[in-house]
CSV table of C-alpha atoms and ligand atoms in Angstrom, one decimal:
chain,number,residue,atom,x,y,z
I,4,MET,CA,91.1,115.7,106.3
I,5,ASP,CA,88.5,114.2,104.0
I,6,ALA,CA,88.7,111.0,101.9
I,7,PHE,CA,86.6,108.8,99.7
I,8,VAL,CA,85.6,105.7,101.5
I,9,VAL,CA,84.7,102.9,99.0
I,10,ARG,CA,83.3,99.5,99.8
I,11,PRO,CA,82.6,96.6,97.4
I,12,ALA,CA,79.0,96.7,96.1
I,13,GLY,CA,79.0,94.3,93.2
I,14,PRO,CA,78.5,95.1,89.5
I,15,LEU,CA,77.8,98.8,88.5
I,16,SER,CA,74.7,99.3,86.4
I,17,GLY,CA,72.8,102.1,84.8
I,18,ARG,CA,73.5,105.2,82.8
I,19,VAL,CA,75.9,108.1,83.2
I,20,ARG,CA,76.1,111.3,81.2
I,21,VAL,CA,79.7,112.2,80.3
I,22,ASN,CA,80.7,115.9,80.8
I,23,GLY,CA,82.6,118.2,78.4
I,24,ALA,CA,86.3,117.7,78.3
I,25,LYS,CA,88.4,119.2,81.1
I,26,ASN,CA,91.4,119.5,78.8
I,27,SER,CA,89.5,121.3,76.2
I,28,SER,CA,87.4,123.6,78.4
I,29,LEU,CA,90.5,125.0,80.1
I,30,LYS,CA,92.1,126.1,76.8
I,31,LEU,CA,88.8,127.4,75.3
I,32,VAL,CA,88.3,129.9,78.1
I,33,ALA,CA,92.0,131.0,77.6
I,34,ALA,CA,91.4,131.4,73.9
I,35,ALA,CA,88.5,133.8,74.7
I,36,LEU,CA,91.2,136.3,75.7
I,37,LEU,CA,92.0,136.7,72.0
I,38,ALA,CA,88.9,138.9,71.4
I,39,GLU,CA,87.3,141.7,73.2
I,40,GLY,CA,83.7,140.9,74.2
I,41,ARG,CA,81.7,138.0,75.6
I,42,SER,CA,82.4,134.5,74.5
I,43,VAL,CA,80.3,131.6,75.7
I,44,VAL,CA,81.6,128.1,76.2
I,45,ARG,CA,78.9,125.4,76.9
I,46,ASN,CA,79.2,121.9,78.3
I,47,VAL,CA,82.0,122.9,80.7
I,48,PRO,CA,82.5,120.4,83.5
I,49,ASP,CA,82.0,121.6,87.1
I,50,ILE,CA,85.5,120.8,88.3
I,51,ALA,CA,88.0,122.4,90.5
I,52,ASP,CA,90.5,123.1,87.7
I,53,MET,CA,87.9,125.3,85.9
I,54,ARG,CA,87.4,127.4,89.0
I,55,VAL,CA,91.2,128.0,89.3
I,56,MET,CA,91.4,128.9,85.6
I,57,ALA,CA,88.5,131.3,86.1
I,58,GLY,CA,90.5,132.9,88.8
I,59,VAL,CA,93.5,133.3,86.5
I,60,LEU,CA,91.3,134.9,83.8
I,61,ALA,CA,89.6,137.2,86.4
I,62,HIS,CA,93.0,138.4,87.5
I,63,LEU,CA,93.7,139.3,83.9
I,64,GLY,CA,90.6,141.5,83.9
I,65,ALA,CA,88.0,139.1,82.3
I,66,ASP,CA,84.5,138.9,83.8
I,67,VAL,CA,84.0,135.1,84.2
I,68,ASP,CA,80.6,133.8,85.1
I,69,HIS,CA,78.6,130.6,84.6
I,70,ASP,CA,75.1,129.5,84.5
I,71,GLY,CA,75.1,125.7,84.8
I,72,ASP,CA,77.5,124.3,82.3
I,73,ALA,CA,77.6,127.5,80.1
I,74,TRP,CA,80.6,129.7,81.0
I,75,SER,CA,80.8,133.2,79.8
I,76,VAL,CA,84.1,135.1,79.5
I,77,ASP,CA,83.7,138.8,79.0
I,78,VAL,CA,87.0,140.2,77.9
I,79,PRO,CA,87.7,144.0,78.3
I,80,ALA,CA,89.6,146.1,75.7
I,81,VAL,CA,92.7,146.1,77.8
I,82,VAL,CA,93.7,142.9,79.6
I,83,GLY,CA,96.4,142.3,82.2
I,84,THR,CA,99.6,140.6,81.0
I,85,ALA,CA,100.8,138.7,84.0
I,86,THR,CA,99.2,135.6,85.5
I,87,PRO,CA,98.9,135.4,89.3
I,88,PRO,CA,101.6,133.0,90.6
I,89,ALA,CA,99.6,131.4,93.4
I,90,LEU,CA,96.8,130.4,91.1
I,91,ALA,CA,98.9,129.6,88.0
I,92,ALA,CA,101.1,127.2,90.1
I,93,ARG,CA,98.0,125.1,90.8
I,94,LEU,CA,97.3,124.4,87.2
I,95,ARG,CA,99.2,123.1,84.2
I,96,ALA,CA,96.8,124.8,81.7
I,97,SER,CA,97.7,128.3,83.1
I,98,ILE,CA,100.7,128.3,80.7
I,99,CYS,CA,98.2,128.3,77.9
I,100,VAL,CA,97.3,132.0,78.4
I,101,LEU,CA,100.9,132.8,77.3
I,102,GLY,CA,100.1,132.5,73.5
I,103,PRO,CA,96.8,134.4,73.5
I,104,LEU,CA,98.1,137.2,75.7
I,105,LEU,CA,101.2,137.6,73.7
I,106,ALA,CA,99.2,137.7,70.5
I,107,ARG,CA,96.8,140.2,71.9
I,108,CYS,CA,99.1,142.5,74.0
I,109,GLY,CA,102.6,142.1,72.6
I,110,ARG,CA,103.8,140.8,75.9
I,111,ALA,CA,102.9,138.2,78.5
I,112,ARG,CA,104.3,137.0,81.8
I,113,ALA,CA,103.2,133.6,82.8
I,114,ALA,CA,104.0,132.3,86.3
I,115,LEU,CA,105.5,128.8,85.9
I,116,PRO,CA,102.7,126.3,85.8
I,117,GLY,CA,101.8,123.6,88.2
I,118,GLY,CA,99.5,120.7,87.7
I,119,ASP,CA,100.0,117.0,88.4
I,120,ARG,CA,103.4,115.7,89.4
I,121,ILE,CA,103.7,113.1,86.7
I,122,GLY,CA,107.0,113.9,85.1
I,123,SER,CA,109.3,116.8,84.2
I,124,ARG,CA,106.7,118.6,82.1
I,125,ASN,CA,108.9,121.1,80.4
I,126,ILE,CA,107.6,124.1,78.4
I,127,ASP,CA,110.6,124.4,76.0
I,128,MET,CA,108.5,123.6,72.9
I,129,HIS,CA,106.0,126.2,73.8
I,130,LEU,CA,108.7,128.8,74.1
I,131,GLY,CA,110.8,127.6,71.2
I,132,GLY,CA,107.8,128.0,68.9
I,133,LEU,CA,107.0,131.5,70.2
I,134,GLU,CA,110.7,132.4,69.5
I,135,ARG,CA,110.3,131.0,66.0
I,136,MET,CA,107.4,133.5,65.6
I,137,GLY,CA,109.7,136.3,66.6
I,138,ALA,CA,109.1,136.6,70.3
I,139,THR,CA,111.9,137.1,72.8
I,140,VAL,CA,111.6,135.0,75.9
I,141,GLU,CA,113.2,135.6,79.3
I,142,PHE,CA,112.9,133.7,82.6
I,143,GLY,CA,112.5,135.2,86.0
I,144,PRO,CA,112.7,133.3,89.3
I,145,ASP,CA,109.2,131.9,89.0
I,146,PHE,CA,107.9,133.2,85.7
I,147,VAL,CA,108.6,133.3,82.0
I,148,GLU,CA,108.0,136.5,80.0
I,149,ALA,CA,107.6,136.7,76.2
I,150,ARG,CA,107.5,139.9,74.1
I,151,ALA,CA,106.9,140.6,70.5
I,152,ASP,CA,105.6,143.8,68.9
I,153,ARG,CA,104.0,141.6,66.2
I,154,LEU,CA,104.3,137.9,65.9
I,155,VAL,CA,105.3,136.6,62.5
I,156,GLY,CA,104.1,133.4,61.0
I,157,ALA,CA,106.8,130.6,61.0
I,158,ASP,CA,107.4,126.9,60.2
I,159,ILE,CA,107.6,125.1,63.5
I,160,ASP,CA,108.6,121.5,63.9
I,161,LEU,CA,107.7,120.1,67.3
I,162,GLU,CA,110.1,117.5,68.7
I,163,PHE,CA,107.2,115.7,70.3
I,164,ALA,CA,103.5,116.0,69.6
I,165,SER,CA,102.8,118.1,72.7
I,166,VAL,CA,99.2,119.0,73.4
I,167,GLY,CA,100.0,122.1,75.3
I,168,ALA,CA,102.6,123.4,72.9
I,169,THR,CA,100.4,122.8,69.9
I,170,GLU,CA,97.5,124.7,71.6
I,171,ASN,CA,99.6,127.6,72.9
I,172,LEU,CA,101.3,128.1,69.5
I,173,LEU,CA,97.9,127.8,67.7
I,174,MET,CA,96.5,130.6,69.9
I,175,ALA,CA,99.6,132.7,69.3
I,176,ALA,CA,99.6,132.2,65.5
I,177,VAL,CA,96.0,133.1,64.9
I,178,ARG,CA,96.8,136.8,65.0
I,179,ALA,CA,100.3,136.7,63.7
I,180,ALA,CA,101.4,138.3,60.4
I,181,GLY,CA,101.5,135.6,57.7
I,182,THR,CA,101.2,131.8,57.9
I,183,THR,CA,102.3,129.5,60.6
I,184,THR,CA,102.8,125.8,60.0
I,185,ILE,CA,103.0,123.4,63.0
I,186,ALA,CA,104.5,120.1,62.0
I,187,ASN,CA,104.2,117.0,64.3
I,188,ALA,CA,101.3,118.8,65.9
I,189,ALA,CA,99.3,117.0,68.6
I,190,ARG,CA,96.2,115.3,67.1
I,191,GLU,CA,94.1,115.1,70.3
I,192,PRO,CA,90.3,115.9,69.8
I,193,GLU,CA,90.8,118.7,72.3
I,194,VAL,CA,93.2,120.4,69.8
I,195,ALA,CA,90.6,120.1,67.0
I,196,ASP,CA,88.0,121.5,69.4
I,197,LEU,CA,90.2,124.5,70.2
I,198,ALA,CA,90.7,125.1,66.5
I,199,ALA,CA,87.0,125.0,65.8
I,200,PHE,CA,86.4,127.6,68.5
I,201,LEU,CA,89.2,129.8,67.1
I,202,ASN,CA,87.7,129.5,63.6
I,203,ALA,CA,84.3,130.5,65.0
I,204,MET,CA,86.1,133.6,66.4
I,205,GLY,CA,87.2,134.4,62.8
I,206,ALA,CA,90.6,132.7,62.8
I,207,ASP,CA,91.8,130.6,59.8
I,208,VAL,CA,93.1,127.3,61.2
I,209,ARG,CA,93.3,124.3,58.9
I,210,GLY,CA,94.4,120.7,59.5
I,211,ALA,CA,93.8,120.6,63.3
I,212,GLY,CA,93.5,117.0,64.3
I,213,THR,CA,96.1,116.0,61.7
I,214,PRO,CA,99.9,116.2,62.2
I,215,THR,CA,100.2,119.4,60.2
I,216,VAL,CA,98.3,122.5,61.3
I,217,GLU,CA,98.3,125.6,59.2
I,218,VAL,CA,97.3,128.9,60.6
I,219,ARG,CA,96.8,132.0,58.5
I,220,GLY,CA,97.0,135.0,60.7
I,221,VAL,CA,94.1,137.4,60.8
I,222,GLY,CA,94.1,140.9,62.3
I,223,GLU,CA,91.2,140.8,64.7
I,224,LEU,CA,89.0,138.1,66.3
I,225,ARG,CA,85.5,138.4,67.6
I,226,PRO,CA,83.9,136.6,70.5
I,227,ALA,CA,82.1,133.3,69.8
I,228,THR,CA,79.9,130.6,71.3
I,229,HIS,CA,81.1,127.0,71.4
I,230,GLN,CA,80.1,123.6,72.7
I,231,VAL,CA,82.9,121.6,74.4
I,232,VAL,CA,83.7,118.1,73.0
I,233,PRO,CA,82.8,115.2,75.4
I,234,ASP,CA,85.5,114.1,77.8
I,235,ARG,CA,87.0,110.9,76.4
I,236,ILE,CA,89.0,110.4,79.6
I,237,GLU,CA,86.0,110.7,81.9
I,238,ALA,CA,84.2,108.3,79.5
I,239,GLY,CA,87.1,105.9,79.6
I,240,THR,CA,87.2,106.0,83.4
I,241,PHE,CA,83.5,105.1,83.8
I,242,ALA,CA,84.0,102.4,81.2
I,243,VAL,CA,86.8,100.8,83.3
I,244,ALA,CA,84.6,101.2,86.4
I,245,ALA,CA,81.9,99.2,84.6
I,246,ALA,CA,84.4,96.6,83.3
I,247,VAL,CA,86.3,96.0,86.5
I,248,SER,CA,83.0,95.6,88.5
I,249,ASP,CA,81.7,93.2,85.9
I,250,GLY,CA,78.7,95.5,85.4
I,251,GLU,CA,76.8,97.1,82.6
I,252,VAL,CA,76.9,100.8,82.1
I,253,GLU,CA,75.6,103.0,79.3
I,254,LEU,CA,77.7,106.2,78.8
I,255,GLU,CA,75.7,109.0,77.2
I,256,GLY,CA,77.0,112.1,75.4
I,257,VAL,CA,80.3,110.5,74.1
I,258,VAL,CA,82.2,110.4,70.8
I,259,PRO,CA,83.0,106.6,70.7
I,260,GLY,CA,85.5,107.3,67.9
I,261,HIS,CA,87.7,109.3,70.3
I,262,LEU,CA,88.2,106.1,72.4
I,263,ARG,CA,88.9,103.7,69.6
I,264,LEU,CA,92.1,102.2,70.9
I,265,ALA,CA,90.9,102.1,74.6
I,266,LEU,CA,87.8,100.3,73.4
I,267,ASP,CA,89.9,97.8,71.4
I,268,LYS,CA,91.9,97.1,74.6
I,269,LEU,CA,88.8,96.7,76.7
I,270,ARG,CA,87.4,94.2,74.1
I,271,ALA,CA,90.8,92.3,74.0
I,272,ALA,CA,90.5,92.1,77.8
I,273,GLY,CA,87.1,90.4,77.4
I,274,ILE,CA,84.7,93.3,77.8
I,275,GLU,CA,81.8,94.0,75.5
I,276,ALA,CA,81.8,97.6,74.3
I,277,GLU,CA,79.0,98.6,72.0
I,278,ALA,CA,79.2,102.0,70.4
I,279,GLY,CA,76.2,104.0,69.2
I,280,ASP,CA,76.4,107.5,67.7
I,281,THR,CA,76.8,109.2,71.0
I,282,THR,CA,76.5,106.3,73.4
I,283,LEU,CA,78.7,103.5,74.6
I,284,THR,CA,77.5,100.5,76.5
I,285,VAL,CA,80.2,98.7,78.4
I,286,ARG,CA,79.4,95.2,79.7
I,287,GLY,CA,81.5,92.8,81.8
I,288,ARG,CA,81.4,89.1,80.7
I,289,GLY,CA,83.1,87.5,83.7
I,290,ALA,CA,86.7,86.5,83.2
I,291,LEU,CA,89.1,89.2,82.2
I,292,ARG,CA,92.2,88.6,80.1
I,293,GLY,CA,95.5,90.5,80.4
I,294,VAL,CA,96.5,92.8,77.5
I,295,ASP,CA,99.6,94.9,76.9
I,296,VAL,CA,99.1,98.7,76.6
I,297,VAL,CA,101.4,101.3,75.2
I,298,THR,CA,100.6,105.0,75.9
I,299,LEU,CA,101.2,107.4,73.0
I,300,PRO,CA,99.9,110.7,71.8
I,301,TYR,CA,96.5,110.5,70.1
I,302,PRO,CA,95.3,108.4,68.4
I,303,GLY,CA,97.5,106.2,70.6
I,304,PHE,CA,96.3,104.8,73.9
I,305,PRO,CA,95.9,107.8,76.3
I,306,THR,CA,98.3,108.2,79.2
I,307,ASP,CA,95.3,109.7,81.1
I,308,LEU,CA,93.7,106.2,81.2
I,309,GLN,CA,96.9,104.4,82.1
I,310,PRO,CA,96.3,104.2,85.9
I,311,GLN,CA,92.7,103.2,85.5
I,312,PHE,CA,93.7,100.3,83.2
I,313,LEU,CA,96.2,99.1,85.8
I,314,VAL,CA,93.3,98.4,88.0
I,315,LEU,CA,91.5,96.4,85.3
I,316,LEU,CA,94.7,94.5,84.5
I,317,SER,CA,95.3,93.6,88.1
I,318,GLN,CA,92.1,91.6,87.9
I,319,ALA,CA,92.8,90.0,84.5
I,320,ALA,CA,94.3,86.6,83.8
I,321,GLY,CA,98.0,86.5,83.0
I,322,THR,CA,100.7,89.1,83.0
I,323,SER,CA,100.3,92.4,81.2
I,324,MET,CA,102.9,95.0,80.3
I,325,VAL,CA,101.9,98.7,80.3
I,326,THR,CA,104.4,101.0,78.7
I,327,GLU,CA,104.3,104.7,79.6
I,328,ASN,CA,105.7,106.9,76.8
I,329,VAL,CA,104.2,110.3,77.4
I,330,PHE,CA,105.2,111.2,80.9
I,331,ASP,CA,108.5,110.2,82.6
I,332,GLY,CA,107.0,110.0,86.1
I,333,ARG,CA,103.5,108.7,85.8
I,334,PHE,CA,103.8,105.7,88.0
I,335,SER,CA,102.5,106.7,91.4
I,336,ALA,CA,99.4,104.6,91.2
I,337,VAL,CA,101.5,101.5,91.1
I,338,ALA,CA,102.8,101.7,94.7
I,339,GLU,CA,99.4,102.5,96.0
I,340,LEU,CA,97.8,99.6,94.2
I,341,ALA,CA,100.5,97.4,95.5
I,342,ARG,CA,99.5,98.4,99.0
I,343,MET,CA,96.0,97.0,98.1
I,344,GLY,CA,97.5,93.7,97.1
I,345,ALA,CA,98.0,94.3,93.3
I,346,ASP,CA,101.1,92.5,92.0
I,347,ALA,CA,102.6,95.4,89.9
I,348,TYR,CA,106.0,96.9,89.7
I,349,VAL,CA,107.8,99.5,87.6
I,350,GLU,CA,110.7,98.5,85.3
I,351,GLY,CA,112.1,101.5,83.5
I,352,HIS,CA,109.1,103.0,81.8
I,353,HIS,CA,107.2,99.8,81.9
I,354,ILE,CA,104.7,98.6,84.5
I,355,ILE,CA,104.4,94.8,84.9
I,356,VAL,CA,101.1,93.6,86.2
I,357,ARG,CA,100.5,90.0,87.3
I,358,GLY,CA,96.8,89.6,87.3
I,359,ARG,CA,94.0,87.9,89.3
I,360,ARG,CA,95.3,89.2,92.6
I,361,ARG,CA,92.5,89.8,95.2
I,362,LEU,CA,92.6,93.4,96.2
I,363,ARG,CA,92.1,94.3,99.8
I,364,GLY,CA,90.9,97.6,101.1
I,365,ALA,CA,93.6,99.9,102.5
I,366,THR,CA,94.3,103.5,103.2
I,367,VAL,CA,95.9,104.9,100.0
I,368,ARG,CA,96.6,108.4,98.7
I,369,ALA,CA,95.6,110.1,95.5
I,370,THR,CA,98.7,111.8,94.1
I,371,ASP,CA,97.1,113.1,90.9
I,372,VAL,CA,93.7,113.2,89.2
I,373,ARG,CA,93.9,110.0,87.3
I,374,ALA,CA,95.8,108.0,89.9
I,375,GLY,CA,93.1,109.1,92.4
I,376,ALA,CA,90.3,107.9,90.1
I,377,ALA,CA,92.1,104.6,89.6
I,378,LEU,CA,92.3,104.0,93.4
I,379,VAL,CA,88.6,104.6,93.7
I,380,LEU,CA,88.0,102.0,90.9
I,381,ALA,CA,90.3,99.6,92.8
I,382,GLY,CA,88.1,100.2,95.9
I,383,LEU,CA,85.0,99.0,93.9
I,384,VAL,CA,86.5,95.5,93.8
I,385,ALA,CA,88.6,95.3,96.9
I,386,ASP,CA,87.6,93.3,100.0
I,387,GLY,CA,86.6,95.7,102.8
I,388,PRO,CA,86.8,99.5,102.9
I,389,THR,CA,89.3,101.5,100.8
I,390,VAL,CA,90.1,104.9,102.1
I,391,VAL,CA,91.4,107.2,99.3
I,392,LEU,CA,93.1,110.3,100.9
I,393,ASP,CA,93.5,113.6,99.1
I,394,PRO,CA,90.3,113.4,97.0
I,395,HIS,CA,90.8,117.0,96.0
I,396,HIS,CA,93.1,115.6,93.2
I,397,VAL,CA,90.1,113.8,91.8
I,398,ASP,CA,87.9,116.9,92.1
I,399,ARG,CA,90.3,118.7,89.8
I,400,GLY,CA,89.1,116.7,86.8
I,401,TYR,CA,85.9,114.8,87.7
I,402,ALA,CA,82.6,116.5,88.6
I,403,ASP,CA,80.9,114.8,91.5
I,404,PHE,CA,82.8,111.5,90.9
I,405,ALA,CA,81.4,109.9,94.0
I,406,GLY,CA,77.8,110.9,93.4
I,407,ARG,CA,77.8,109.6,89.9
I,408,LEU,CA,79.4,106.3,90.8
I,409,ARG,CA,76.8,106.0,93.6
I,410,ALA,CA,74.1,106.5,91.1
I,411,LEU,CA,75.5,103.4,89.3
I,412,GLY,CA,75.3,101.4,92.5
I,413,ALA,CA,78.7,102.0,94.0
I,414,ASP,CA,79.1,102.2,97.8
I,415,ILE,CA,81.2,105.4,98.0
I,416,GLU,CA,81.0,108.3,100.4
I,417,ARG,CA,83.1,111.3,101.1
I,418,ARG,CA,83.8,111.9,104.7
I,419,GLY,CA,86.2,113.3,107.2
I,420,VAL,CA,88.8,110.8,108.4
I,421,PRO,CA,91.2,111.2,111.4
I,422,ALA,CA,94.4,113.0,110.5
I,423,ARG,CA,96.4,110.0,111.6
I,424,ALA,CA,94.9,108.1,108.6
I,425,GLY,CA,97.0,110.5,106.5
I,426,ALA,CA,100.2,109.0,108.0
I,427,ALA,CA,99.5,105.7,106.2
S,519,EPU,N1,107.0,118.3,76.9
S,519,EPU,C1,108.2,118.8,76.8
S,519,EPU,N2,108.4,120.1,76.4
S,519,EPU,C2,107.3,120.9,76.2
S,519,EPU,C3,106.0,120.4,76.3
S,519,EPU,C4,105.9,119.0,76.6
S,519,EPU,O1,109.2,118.1,77.0
S,519,EPU,O2,107.4,122.1,75.9
S,519,EPU,C5,106.8,116.9,77.3
S,519,EPU,C6,106.2,116.7,78.6
S,519,EPU,O3,107.1,116.8,79.7
S,519,EPU,C7,105.5,115.3,78.5
S,519,EPU,C8,105.2,115.2,77.0
S,519,EPU,O4,105.9,116.3,76.4
S,519,EPU,O5,106.5,114.3,78.8
S,519,EPU,C9,103.7,115.4,76.7
S,519,EPU,O6,103.3,116.6,77.2
S,519,EPU,P1,102.1,117.5,76.6
S,519,EPU,O7,102.6,118.8,76.4
S,519,EPU,O8,101.5,116.7,75.5
S,519,EPU,O9,101.0,117.5,77.8
S,519,EPU,P2,100.4,118.7,78.5
S,519,EPU,O10,99.9,119.7,77.5
S,519,EPU,O11,101.2,119.2,79.6
S,519,EPU,C10,98.0,117.7,78.4
S,519,EPU,C11,96.9,117.3,79.4
S,519,EPU,C12,97.3,116.1,80.2
S,519,EPU,C13,97.5,115.0,79.2
S,519,EPU,C14,98.6,115.4,78.1
S,519,EPU,C15,98.8,114.3,77.1
S,519,EPU,C16,96.0,119.5,79.9
S,519,EPU,C17,95.8,120.6,80.9
S,519,EPU,N3,96.7,118.4,80.3
S,519,EPU,O12,99.1,118.0,79.2
S,519,EPU,O13,96.2,115.8,81.0
S,519,EPU,O14,98.0,113.8,79.9
S,519,EPU,O15,98.2,116.6,77.5
S,519,EPU,O16,97.6,114.0,76.5
S,519,EPU,O17,95.5,119.6,78.8
S,519,EPU,C18,95.2,114.8,82.9
S,519,EPU,O18,94.1,115.3,82.4
S,519,EPU,O19,95.2,114.0,83.8
S,519,EPU,C19,96.4,115.3,82.3
S,519,EPU,C20,97.6,115.1,82.9
């Protein structure tokens, strides 16, 4: 089995270019299914999840290829309507082909999606919205099937500002008859990015990025070319790496405005964060202070940065409370960090962190993409070597994480470890 082996190497310094957003890229290539012909998506990160998504699209008949970070998705006149269970089960975003396929083909069967085990992750809002647009929905043993001869625009009120449901419904609505209004829509930059791509394809989507999105259905869409928005979570992860190591790192190719609350929290913790137009310089200033963090849908503090912030807070003075409101089971980093000496525990949906505990290297396990990244960050400041098992979770969302940290001065390598290390 392989693992990241991380040793303390002092403050990180240098520059790192931030990739395009994982959680946008995955949906953009799904949206390409809406139009026959070749769409091109640029600035796509080289991550494992994209390769799985490409497999899902290829199974549906699309010709998916990439040249560097530019991915082309060539969609035939007739596409398949059922996603492959083995691939779909590896990826949460696979459910996002349901909306475009239904819009395009009048029926779609999506294998039940997988992805990180961070909570119950229902799809009831995706399906309820499609039903509001006139689809019938049926469950099989490991799939869900939706049918509609023609989707009809509807008023949809989401119970929670779900990113996936907003995106799936948006992609279904663009070719529906009439107008769809999604209220309490997710406002994440990735939703606005998807809407921009859909509009480039000839759709009429207004208000994406606000709580109310209006979609006027159009008959046909055409292929388009689009540049993916920068990955604010990757940027935030490198920012925490700089902060916790008391280093100075310049992030390039970011939209600092997408990280406003995370930057406020870093500053409150005693970190300098200087935003340019597309750059962000993060600088440690010695002593860290504890801060409370509450995760919420955008523009709230992102749940996808919660585990990384736990590492920072474990090194800060005082006691911090982190409240997780988005996922009901995103706490696995806590026990692993505790194995490294962090004083942190879960109380309901809160995580209490008593800071300034010296972390010691240990063998820990990545259980999902962000928890895995957080454990690597903990290894940067722990005494002795930290072995992070199951690094494939990190590969799902970060392109060459170890290599890019190494370029900033980190001592991290990826190597085989004896299988008994996995019993830890
Ligand atoms: N939810 C429901 N019913 C639904 C849909 C969602 O109950 O029909 C619940 C979920 O169980 C969860 C909450 O609503 O408790 C929020 O889920 P949401 O739909 O917003 O999340 P998602 O679309 O499944 C995406 C990202 C996640 C990110 C969240 C929130 C992708 C592929 N995943 O998930 O990214 O945490 O939005 O921002 O876009 C990650 O990158 O590490 C990651 C987990």
